[in-house]
Amino acid sequence: MATAVAPRMFKNFINGEWVESRSGKAYENRNPANTDELIGLFVSSNSEDVDAAVDAATEAYKTWRLVPAPKRAEILFRAAELLVQRKEDFSKDMTREMGKVLAETRGDVQEAIDMTYYMAGEGRRLFGQTTPSELPNKFAMSVRQSIGACGMITPWNFPMAIPSWKMMPALISGNTVVLKPAEDTPLSSYHLVQVLTEAGVPRGVVNLVSGDGPNAGAPLSQHKDVPVVSFTGSTAVGRIIAQACAPDFKHCSLEMGGKNIIIVMEDANLDLAVDGAVWGGFGTTGQRCTAASRVAVHKDVYKEFVDRLVDRVKSLKVGDGLDASTDMGPCINEQQLKTVMSYVEIGKNEGAKLLTGGNRLDGGMYAKGWFHAPTVFGDCSPKMRIAQEEIFGPVVSVIPIESLEHAVDVANGVPYGLSASIYTRNVNRAFQATRDLYTGIVYVNAPTIGAETHLPFGGTKQTGNGHREAAIAAIDFFTEWKTIYIDYSDKLQRAQIDNV
Ligand code: NAD
């Protein structure tokens, strides 16, 4: 007789141990491509769990900050090696947990590997400055100092990459971590924390509390012993986090929504532009902060481009991301699917021309998942809601444009400023666009997605609050400058007074 297998229970990681939640509650994490598949049970943490995690991180900070950075780096190098060894298993788990196709989840894990190696390398740099003093027999320098226990709140669309973008620069800089991953994707964060632990991160330096935003995320962002909060997610929640951080002047980094654009000029290589629009619009089911949810096409090539785009989109195979023939997986959950469906109705009511898709996929192989057909709207005007608001799903709005100036106006005419791209073979236009597009990232002859870990990542306007992730910019966020003057003249020397 077959016996039912109990679902695996995943706990919080606090002070070096896997522990139950004080709430005694747990929630289910299910595969969005097949909701019959239970990934596991994860604890629903509350403010007491957050307190315990912050206490552990605060205590561990006292010693971790004094570990030489090259020694901290050795642990990160080991963690990167473990990630390399387990990449395939972690990628498969990630596809089961959040639906994107295996090639993309391999990319997500690879991004964590890249970030971990990159930040480990920083352990032997973390450069400051030395500079001459204006006074004789005086030495001047600036050094980076760590800050303390960092709260990290992350979204589900890059479940390992985004936590790594925050944890690795924080750790190499000498800070400790409390991570609250997205409700829908705690398993990938669990794997990352497990790897760091095996690599030798000391007790209390990395802590993980799973759970929802209001019960676990909010107490973390408000906690008086958390001087740094790094958040990636929606603009609406980012605004709440910013307000929670303001009274205590916490360092607060917000990476939020996007409404990114691909501009296709009349001299573009159209094959390349179509490839870019399909990948940028429908990769990760359109659930990327950098997704190309708008495509602005010059009127001279509009019809030809749109015909080719629609043909390609119609041929995309939607399904389970573990199936090697699948091009696009499901939406993350029922709520996200409903949001996508509601925007399709909004687009139709606004008078946009539905060119393909526009419907939920259900029945047969889709019966147990949150699938939506890849959807293209044509003849959109730039002020339509589908061309202004972040949908976060497989919906692309195509907008006809008259000129580069017109395209740049359209591109900049949204509340967000994350990523933009232009397809042109005219170098003058390419440079003009890179200058005038007011976004954090610009691509030429490539889609809006595809960040590399050693370059700054983030956006303008309602996408961000001026900080950047990745690259040295991340180190800048997780450290503070300390300026040190050493006067070896043996007498009082007054700056600005004794040297004139
Ligand atoms: P979300 O804002 O709903 O949730 C993000 C995180 O915030 C989750 O961990 C959630 O539990 C937590 N949270 C929710 N309410 C909270 C509260 N009151 N206090 C504290 N924490 C709270 O976003 P999501 O649906 O997980 O992710 C999608 C969004 O993330 C999109 O808007 C996307 O553009 C954005 N995103 C931005 C970037 C970027 O770098 N700019 C990258 C990836 C995703």
Coordinates of C-alpha atoms and ligand atoms in Angstrom, one line a residue:
M1 CA 0.0 0.0 0.0
A2 CA 1.4 3.4 -1.0
T3 CA 2.0 5.8 1.9
A4 CA 1.5 9.5 1.5
V5 CA 4.8 11.4 1.6
A6 CA 4.7 14.3 4.1
P7 CA 5.5 17.6 2.4
R8 CA 9.0 18.9 3.2
M9 CA 9.0 21.6 5.8
F10 CA 11.5 24.5 5.4
K11 CA 12.4 26.5 8.4
N12 CA 13.9 29.9 9.2
F13 CA 17.6 30.2 9.5
I14 CA 18.5 32.2 12.6
N15 CA 21.8 32.4 14.5
G16 CA 23.2 29.4 12.6
E17 CA 20.2 27.1 13.1
W18 CA 17.1 26.1 11.1
V19 CA 14.3 27.0 13.5
E20 CA 10.5 27.0 13.6
S21 CA 8.5 30.2 13.4
R22 CA 7.3 31.7 16.7
S23 CA 3.9 32.0 14.9
G24 CA 3.7 28.2 14.6
K25 CA 2.2 28.8 11.1
A26 CA 3.3 27.7 7.7
Y27 CA 2.3 28.2 4.1
E28 CA 2.4 26.2 0.9
N29 CA 4.7 26.9 -2.0
R30 CA 3.3 25.4 -5.2
N31 CA 4.5 25.1 -8.7
P32 CA 2.8 27.7 -10.8
A33 CA 2.9 25.4 -13.9
N34 CA 1.2 22.6 -12.0
T35 CA -0.4 23.6 -8.7
D36 CA -0.8 19.9 -7.8
E37 CA 2.9 20.0 -7.1
L38 CA 3.7 21.1 -3.6
I39 CA 7.3 22.4 -3.4
G40 CA 7.2 22.6 0.3
L41 CA 5.9 24.2 3.4
F42 CA 7.6 27.4 4.6
V43 CA 7.1 29.1 7.9
S44 CA 5.0 32.3 8.1
S45 CA 7.3 34.4 10.2
N46 CA 6.1 37.2 12.5
S47 CA 7.8 40.1 14.2
E48 CA 9.2 37.9 17.0
D49 CA 11.0 35.9 14.4
V50 CA 12.3 39.1 12.8
D51 CA 13.4 40.3 16.2
A52 CA 15.4 37.0 16.8
A53 CA 17.0 37.2 13.4
V54 CA 18.0 40.9 13.9
D55 CA 19.3 40.2 17.4
A56 CA 21.5 37.4 15.9
A57 CA 22.7 39.6 13.0
T58 CA 23.5 42.5 15.4
E59 CA 25.5 40.3 17.8
A60 CA 27.4 38.6 14.9
Y61 CA 28.2 42.0 13.4
K62 CA 30.5 42.7 16.4
T63 CA 33.0 40.1 15.2
W64 CA 32.2 39.8 11.5
R65 CA 33.1 43.4 10.8
L66 CA 36.6 42.7 12.2
V67 CA 37.3 39.7 10.0
P68 CA 39.7 40.9 7.3
A69 CA 37.9 41.4 4.0
P70 CA 40.2 39.0 2.1
K71 CA 39.2 36.3 4.7
R72 CA 35.6 37.1 4.2
A73 CA 36.2 36.8 0.5
E74 CA 37.6 33.2 0.9
I75 CA 34.2 32.2 2.2
L76 CA 32.5 33.8 -0.7
F77 CA 34.8 32.1 -3.2
R78 CA 33.9 28.8 -1.6
A79 CA 30.2 29.7 -1.8
A80 CA 30.6 30.4 -5.5
E81 CA 32.2 27.0 -6.0
L82 CA 29.3 25.3 -4.3
L83 CA 26.8 27.2 -6.4
V84 CA 28.7 26.1 -9.5
Q85 CA 28.5 22.5 -8.3
R86 CA 24.8 22.7 -7.6
K87 CA 23.7 24.9 -10.4
E88 CA 21.6 22.3 -12.3
D89 CA 19.7 21.2 -9.2
F90 CA 19.1 24.8 -8.0
S91 CA 17.9 25.8 -11.5
K92 CA 15.4 22.9 -11.7
D93 CA 14.1 23.8 -8.2
M94 CA 13.7 27.4 -9.3
T95 CA 11.8 26.5 -12.4
R96 CA 9.5 24.4 -10.2
E97 CA 9.1 27.2 -7.8
M98 CA 8.5 30.1 -10.1
G99 CA 7.9 28.8 -13.6
K100 CA 10.5 30.4 -15.8
V101 CA 12.2 28.1 -18.3
L102 CA 15.2 26.1 -17.3
A103 CA 17.6 28.1 -19.6
E104 CA 16.5 31.2 -17.7
T105 CA 16.7 29.7 -14.2
R106 CA 20.2 28.5 -15.1
G107 CA 20.9 32.2 -16.0
D108 CA 19.5 33.3 -12.6
V109 CA 21.8 30.9 -10.7
Q110 CA 24.7 31.9 -12.9
E111 CA 24.1 35.5 -12.0
A112 CA 24.4 34.6 -8.3
I113 CA 27.6 32.8 -9.1
D114 CA 28.9 35.8 -11.0
M115 CA 28.0 38.2 -8.3
T116 CA 29.5 36.0 -5.6
Y117 CA 32.9 35.7 -7.5
Y118 CA 32.8 39.3 -8.3
M119 CA 32.2 40.5 -4.7
A120 CA 34.7 37.9 -3.4
G121 CA 37.3 39.6 -5.6
E122 CA 36.4 42.9 -4.0
G123 CA 37.7 41.5 -0.7
R124 CA 41.2 42.4 -1.9
R125 CA 40.2 45.8 -3.1
L126 CA 37.4 47.8 -1.3
F127 CA 39.5 50.7 -2.4
G128 CA 39.5 54.0 -0.6
Q129 CA 41.5 57.1 -1.4
T130 CA 44.7 58.6 -0.1
T131 CA 45.3 62.2 -1.0
P132 CA 47.7 65.0 0.0
S133 CA 46.8 67.1 3.0
E134 CA 46.8 70.8 2.6
L135 CA 49.0 71.0 5.7
P136 CA 52.6 69.7 6.1
N137 CA 53.3 66.6 8.0
K138 CA 49.7 65.5 7.8
F139 CA 48.3 62.4 6.1
A140 CA 44.8 62.1 4.7
M141 CA 42.7 59.1 3.5
S142 CA 39.2 57.8 3.3
V143 CA 38.3 54.2 4.0
R144 CA 35.1 52.3 3.7
Q145 CA 33.4 51.2 6.9
S146 CA 30.6 48.6 7.3
I147 CA 27.3 49.7 8.8
G148 CA 25.6 46.8 10.6
A149 CA 22.7 44.4 10.3
C150 CA 21.1 44.8 6.8
G151 CA 17.5 44.0 6.1
M152 CA 16.8 42.7 2.6
I153 CA 13.4 42.2 1.1
T154 CA 13.3 40.6 -2.3
P155 CA 10.8 39.8 -5.1
W156 CA 10.1 36.4 -6.8
N157 CA 11.2 37.0 -10.4
F158 CA 14.9 36.5 -9.8
P159 CA 14.8 34.4 -6.6
M160 CA 18.5 33.7 -6.3
A161 CA 20.1 36.5 -8.4
I162 CA 18.5 39.4 -6.5
P163 CA 19.2 38.1 -3.0
S164 CA 22.8 37.6 -4.2
W165 CA 23.0 41.2 -5.5
K166 CA 22.3 42.3 -2.0
M167 CA 23.9 39.7 0.2
M168 CA 27.3 39.5 -1.4
P169 CA 28.2 43.2 -1.4
A170 CA 26.8 43.5 2.1
L171 CA 28.9 40.5 3.4
I172 CA 32.2 41.4 1.7
S173 CA 31.9 44.9 3.2
G174 CA 31.6 43.4 6.7
N175 CA 27.8 43.7 7.3
T176 CA 25.5 41.0 8.5
V177 CA 22.2 40.0 6.9
V178 CA 18.5 39.3 7.5
L179 CA 16.9 38.2 4.3
K180 CA 13.1 38.1 3.8
P181 CA 12.5 36.5 0.4
A182 CA 9.3 36.7 -1.6
E183 CA 6.5 34.5 -0.5
D184 CA 6.4 32.7 -3.8
T185 CA 10.1 31.8 -4.1
P186 CA 11.6 31.1 -0.7
L187 CA 13.3 27.8 -1.8
S188 CA 15.9 29.5 -3.9
S189 CA 16.8 31.8 -1.1
Y190 CA 17.0 28.8 1.2
H191 CA 19.5 27.2 -1.2
L192 CA 21.6 30.3 -1.3
V193 CA 21.7 30.6 2.5
Q194 CA 22.5 26.9 2.8
V195 CA 25.4 27.3 0.5
L196 CA 26.8 30.3 2.4
T197 CA 26.6 28.4 5.6
E198 CA 28.4 25.4 4.2
A199 CA 31.0 27.7 2.8
G200 CA 31.8 28.9 6.4
V201 CA 29.8 32.0 7.0
P202 CA 29.8 32.2 10.9
R203 CA 26.7 31.9 13.0
G204 CA 24.4 34.8 12.9
V205 CA 26.1 36.5 9.9
V206 CA 23.3 35.4 7.5
N207 CA 19.7 34.9 8.7
L208 CA 16.6 34.1 6.7
V209 CA 13.0 34.6 7.7
S210 CA 10.3 33.5 5.3
G211 CA 6.8 34.9 5.2
D212 CA 4.6 37.6 3.8
G213 CA 5.2 41.3 3.5
P214 CA 3.0 42.8 6.2
N215 CA 4.0 40.2 8.9
A216 CA 7.7 39.6 8.1
G217 CA 8.8 42.3 5.7
A218 CA 7.3 45.3 7.5
P219 CA 8.8 44.5 11.0
L220 CA 12.2 44.1 9.3
S221 CA 12.0 47.4 7.5
Q222 CA 10.9 49.1 10.7
H223 CA 13.3 47.5 13.1
K224 CA 15.3 50.0 15.1
D225 CA 18.4 47.8 15.0
V226 CA 18.4 47.6 11.2
P227 CA 20.3 50.6 9.9
V228 CA 20.2 49.5 6.2
V229 CA 17.2 48.3 4.2
S230 CA 17.7 47.0 0.6
F231 CA 14.4 46.4 -1.2
T232 CA 13.5 45.2 -4.6
G233 CA 9.9 44.9 -5.6
S234 CA 6.9 47.0 -6.7
T235 CA 6.8 50.8 -6.5
A236 CA 3.8 50.7 -4.3
V237 CA 5.6 48.6 -1.6
G238 CA 8.8 50.6 -2.1
R239 CA 6.9 53.7 -1.1
I240 CA 5.8 52.0 2.2
I241 CA 9.4 50.8 2.8
A242 CA 10.8 54.3 2.2
Q243 CA 8.3 55.7 4.8
A244 CA 9.3 53.0 7.3
C245 CA 12.9 53.9 6.9
A246 CA 12.6 57.7 7.0
P247 CA 12.0 58.3 10.8
D248 CA 15.3 56.6 11.7
F249 CA 17.2 57.9 8.6
K250 CA 18.0 54.3 7.6
H251 CA 20.0 53.8 4.5
C252 CA 17.4 52.6 2.1
S253 CA 17.9 51.3 -1.4
L254 CA 14.8 50.8 -3.5
E255 CA 14.7 49.0 -6.9
M256 CA 11.2 49.1 -8.2
G257 CA 9.0 48.8 -11.3
G258 CA 9.6 49.5 -14.9
K259 CA 7.9 50.3 -18.2
N260 CA 10.8 49.7 -20.5
I261 CA 10.9 50.4 -24.2
I262 CA 12.5 49.1 -27.4
I263 CA 12.8 51.7 -30.1
V264 CA 13.0 50.4 -33.7
M265 CA 14.2 53.0 -36.2
E266 CA 13.6 52.7 -40.0
D267 CA 17.2 51.7 -40.6
A268 CA 17.2 48.9 -38.0
N269 CA 18.2 45.4 -38.8
L270 CA 14.6 44.2 -38.5
D271 CA 15.5 40.5 -37.9
L272 CA 17.6 41.5 -35.0
A273 CA 14.9 43.9 -33.7
V274 CA 12.2 41.2 -33.8
D275 CA 14.5 38.8 -32.0
G276 CA 15.1 41.4 -29.3
A277 CA 11.4 42.3 -29.0
V278 CA 10.4 38.7 -28.5
W279 CA 13.1 38.0 -26.0
G280 CA 12.7 41.3 -24.2
G281 CA 8.9 41.1 -24.1
F282 CA 8.3 37.5 -23.4
G283 CA 11.4 36.2 -21.6
T284 CA 10.5 35.3 -18.0
T285 CA 6.8 35.6 -19.2
G286 CA 7.3 39.4 -19.3
Q287 CA 7.8 39.2 -15.5
R288 CA 11.1 41.1 -15.5
C289 CA 11.5 44.6 -14.1
T290 CA 13.4 45.3 -17.4
A291 CA 10.8 43.6 -19.6
A292 CA 10.3 45.3 -23.0
S293 CA 6.6 45.9 -22.5
R294 CA 6.6 48.8 -25.1
V295 CA 8.0 48.7 -28.6
A296 CA 8.1 52.0 -30.5
V297 CA 8.4 51.4 -34.2
H298 CA 9.1 54.0 -36.9
K299 CA 6.2 54.4 -39.2
D300 CA 8.2 53.5 -42.3
V301 CA 8.8 49.9 -41.1
Y302 CA 5.8 49.6 -38.7
K303 CA 3.8 47.2 -40.8
E304 CA 6.6 44.9 -41.7
F305 CA 8.0 44.8 -38.1
V306 CA 4.6 44.2 -36.6
D307 CA 3.8 41.4 -39.1
R308 CA 7.1 39.7 -38.3
L309 CA 6.7 40.2 -34.6
V310 CA 3.2 38.7 -34.5
D311 CA 4.3 35.7 -36.5
R312 CA 7.1 35.0 -34.1
V313 CA 4.9 35.5 -31.0
K314 CA 2.3 33.1 -32.4
S315 CA 4.9 30.4 -32.7
L316 CA 6.1 30.7 -29.0
K317 CA 5.4 27.5 -27.1
V318 CA 3.9 28.1 -23.7
G319 CA 4.2 25.4 -21.1
D320 CA 6.1 23.9 -18.2
G321 CA 9.6 25.4 -18.0
L322 CA 11.2 22.1 -17.3
D323 CA 10.2 20.9 -20.8
A324 CA 13.2 21.8 -23.0
S325 CA 10.8 22.7 -25.9
T326 CA 9.0 25.4 -23.9
D327 CA 9.7 29.0 -24.8
M328 CA 7.6 30.7 -22.1
G329 CA 6.3 29.5 -18.7
P330 CA 3.3 30.5 -16.6
C331 CA 2.6 33.6 -14.6
I332 CA 3.8 33.4 -11.0
N333 CA 0.4 33.0 -9.4
E334 CA -3.3 33.4 -9.8
Q335 CA -3.3 37.1 -8.8
Q336 CA -0.6 37.9 -11.3
L337 CA -2.6 36.1 -14.0
K338 CA -5.7 38.1 -13.1
T339 CA -3.7 41.3 -13.3
V340 CA -2.6 40.4 -16.8
M341 CA -6.1 39.5 -17.9
S342 CA -7.4 42.7 -16.5
Y343 CA -4.9 44.7 -18.5
V344 CA -5.9 42.9 -21.6
E345 CA -9.4 44.1 -21.0
I346 CA -8.2 47.6 -20.3
G347 CA -6.2 47.6 -23.6
K348 CA -9.2 46.5 -25.6
N349 CA -11.4 49.1 -24.0
E350 CA -8.8 51.8 -24.7
G351 CA -9.0 50.9 -28.4
A352 CA -5.6 49.2 -28.8
K353 CA -5.6 46.6 -31.6
L354 CA -5.3 43.0 -30.2
L355 CA -3.0 41.3 -32.7
T356 CA -2.4 38.0 -31.0
G357 CA -3.1 36.3 -27.6
G358 CA -5.3 38.1 -25.2
N359 CA -6.5 35.0 -23.4
R360 CA -5.8 32.8 -20.5
L361 CA -4.6 29.3 -21.5
D362 CA -6.5 26.6 -19.7
G363 CA -7.6 23.1 -20.1
G364 CA -5.3 20.2 -21.1
M365 CA -1.7 20.7 -20.2
Y366 CA -2.6 24.2 -18.9
A367 CA -5.4 23.0 -16.6
K368 CA -3.3 23.1 -13.4
G369 CA -1.3 26.3 -14.0
W370 CA -1.4 30.1 -14.3
F371 CA -0.8 30.3 -18.1
H372 CA -1.5 33.3 -20.3
A373 CA -1.0 33.5 -24.1
P374 CA 1.8 35.8 -25.3
T375 CA -0.1 39.0 -26.3
V376 CA 0.6 41.8 -28.6
F377 CA -1.4 45.0 -28.9
G378 CA -0.8 47.2 -32.0
D379 CA -1.6 50.9 -32.8
C380 CA -1.2 51.9 -29.1
S381 CA -1.1 55.5 -28.2
P382 CA 1.7 56.3 -25.6
K383 CA -0.8 57.5 -23.0
M384 CA -2.9 54.4 -22.9
R385 CA -2.7 52.6 -19.6
I386 CA -1.3 49.5 -21.2
A387 CA 1.6 51.7 -22.5
Q388 CA 2.0 53.5 -19.2
E389 CA 1.6 51.0 -16.3
E390 CA 3.7 48.1 -15.4
I391 CA 1.7 44.9 -16.2
F392 CA 4.4 42.4 -15.3
G393 CA 3.2 39.7 -17.7
P394 CA 3.4 38.6 -21.4
V395 CA 1.8 41.7 -22.9
V396 CA 3.6 44.0 -25.4
S397 CA 2.2 47.3 -26.6
V398 CA 3.5 48.5 -30.0
I399 CA 3.5 52.2 -30.6
P400 CA 4.0 53.9 -34.0
I401 CA 6.6 56.7 -33.9
E402 CA 7.5 59.4 -36.4
S403 CA 11.2 60.2 -35.6
L404 CA 13.9 59.7 -33.0
E405 CA 12.8 62.8 -31.1
H406 CA 9.3 61.5 -31.0
A407 CA 10.5 58.1 -29.8
V408 CA 12.6 59.6 -27.0
D409 CA 9.6 61.6 -25.9
V410 CA 7.4 58.5 -25.8
A411 CA 10.2 56.6 -24.0
N412 CA 10.6 59.2 -21.3
G413 CA 6.9 59.8 -21.0
V414 CA 6.2 57.2 -18.3
P415 CA 6.6 57.3 -14.5
Y416 CA 9.5 54.8 -14.6
G417 CA 13.0 54.9 -15.8
L418 CA 14.7 51.5 -15.7
S419 CA 15.8 50.3 -19.1
A420 CA 15.5 51.4 -22.8
S421 CA 16.9 50.2 -26.0
I422 CA 17.3 51.4 -29.6
Y423 CA 17.8 49.5 -32.8
T424 CA 19.5 51.6 -35.4
R425 CA 22.5 51.3 -37.7
N426 CA 23.1 55.1 -37.5
V427 CA 25.8 55.8 -34.9
N428 CA 24.8 59.4 -34.5
R429 CA 21.3 58.4 -33.6
A430 CA 22.5 55.7 -31.3
F431 CA 24.6 58.2 -29.3
Q432 CA 21.8 60.8 -29.3
A433 CA 19.5 58.1 -27.8
T434 CA 22.0 57.0 -25.1
R435 CA 22.3 60.6 -24.1
D436 CA 18.6 61.5 -24.1
L437 CA 16.9 58.4 -22.8
Y438 CA 16.4 59.1 -19.1
T439 CA 16.8 55.6 -17.7
G440 CA 19.3 53.8 -15.6
I441 CA 20.2 51.4 -18.4
V442 CA 20.3 51.9 -22.2
Y443 CA 21.1 49.2 -24.8
V444 CA 21.9 49.7 -28.5
N445 CA 21.0 46.9 -30.8
A446 CA 20.1 44.6 -27.9
P447 CA 16.8 44.3 -25.9
T448 CA 16.1 45.9 -22.6
I449 CA 17.1 42.8 -20.6
G450 CA 20.5 41.2 -19.8
A451 CA 22.3 43.0 -17.1
E452 CA 25.9 42.0 -16.1
T453 CA 27.0 41.9 -12.5
H454 CA 30.0 44.3 -12.7
L455 CA 28.0 47.2 -14.0
P456 CA 25.5 49.3 -12.0
F457 CA 21.9 48.2 -12.1
G458 CA 18.9 50.4 -11.3
G459 CA 16.7 53.1 -12.6
T460 CA 15.4 56.7 -12.5
K461 CA 12.1 58.3 -11.4
Q462 CA 9.7 55.8 -9.8
T463 CA 12.0 52.9 -10.5
G464 CA 14.5 53.8 -7.8
N465 CA 15.7 56.3 -5.2
G466 CA 19.1 57.1 -6.6
H467 CA 21.1 54.0 -5.5
R468 CA 22.3 51.2 -7.8
E469 CA 22.8 47.5 -7.3
A470 CA 25.7 45.4 -8.6
A471 CA 29.2 46.7 -9.5
I472 CA 31.0 49.1 -7.1
A473 CA 27.8 51.0 -6.7
A474 CA 26.5 48.2 -4.5
I475 CA 29.6 48.5 -2.3
D476 CA 28.9 52.2 -2.1
F477 CA 25.4 51.5 -0.7
F478 CA 26.6 48.9 1.9
T479 CA 29.4 51.0 3.3
E480 CA 30.0 54.5 4.6
W481 CA 33.0 56.6 4.0
K482 CA 35.2 57.4 6.9
T483 CA 37.8 60.2 6.4
I484 CA 40.9 59.9 8.5
Y485 CA 43.5 62.6 9.1
I486 CA 46.7 61.8 10.8
D487 CA 48.8 64.8 11.9
Y488 CA 52.4 63.9 12.6
S489 CA 53.7 67.5 12.9
D490 CA 53.5 67.5 16.7
K491 CA 51.8 70.9 16.7
L492 CA 48.3 72.3 16.3
Q493 CA 47.7 72.9 12.6
R494 CA 44.4 74.6 11.7
A495 CA 43.0 73.8 8.3
Q496 CA 42.1 76.8 6.1
I497 CA 43.9 79.1 8.7
D498 CA 47.5 78.1 9.2
N499 CA 48.3 77.4 5.6
V500 CA 47.3 80.5 3.8
Ligands
NAD1 P1 6.2 43.2 -4.2 O1 6.4 44.7 -4.0 O2 4.8 42.8 -4.1 O3 7.0 42.4 -3.1 C1 8.3 42.5 -3.0 C2 8.7 42.1 -1.6 O4 8.2 43.0 -0.7 C3 8.2 40.7 -1.2 O5 9.2 40.0 -0.4 C4 7.0 41.0 -0.3 O6 6.7 40.0 0.7 C5 7.5 42.3 0.4 N1 6.5 43.2 1.0 C6 5.2 43.3 0.5 N2 4.6 44.2 1.3 C7 5.4 44.6 2.2 C8 5.4 45.6 3.3 N3 4.3 46.2 3.6 N4 6.5 45.8 4.0 C9 7.7 45.1 3.8 N5 7.8 44.2 2.8 C10 6.7 44.0 2.0 O7 6.8 42.8 -5.6 P2 6.8 41.4 -6.3 O8 5.5 41.2 -6.8 O9 7.5 40.4 -5.5 O10 7.8 41.7 -7.5 C11 7.5 42.3 -8.7 C12 7.9 43.8 -8.7 O11 9.3 43.9 -8.4 C13 7.7 44.5 -10.0 O12 7.2 45.8 -9.8 C14 9.1 44.5 -10.6 O13 9.3 45.6 -11.5 C15 9.9 44.7 -9.4 N6 11.3 44.4 -9.6 C16 12.2 45.4 -9.7 C17 13.5 45.1 -9.9 C18 14.5 46.2 -10.0 O14 15.7 45.9 -9.9 N7 14.1 47.5 -10.3 C19 13.9 43.8 -10.1 C20 13.0 42.8 -10.0 C21 11.7 43.1 -9.7

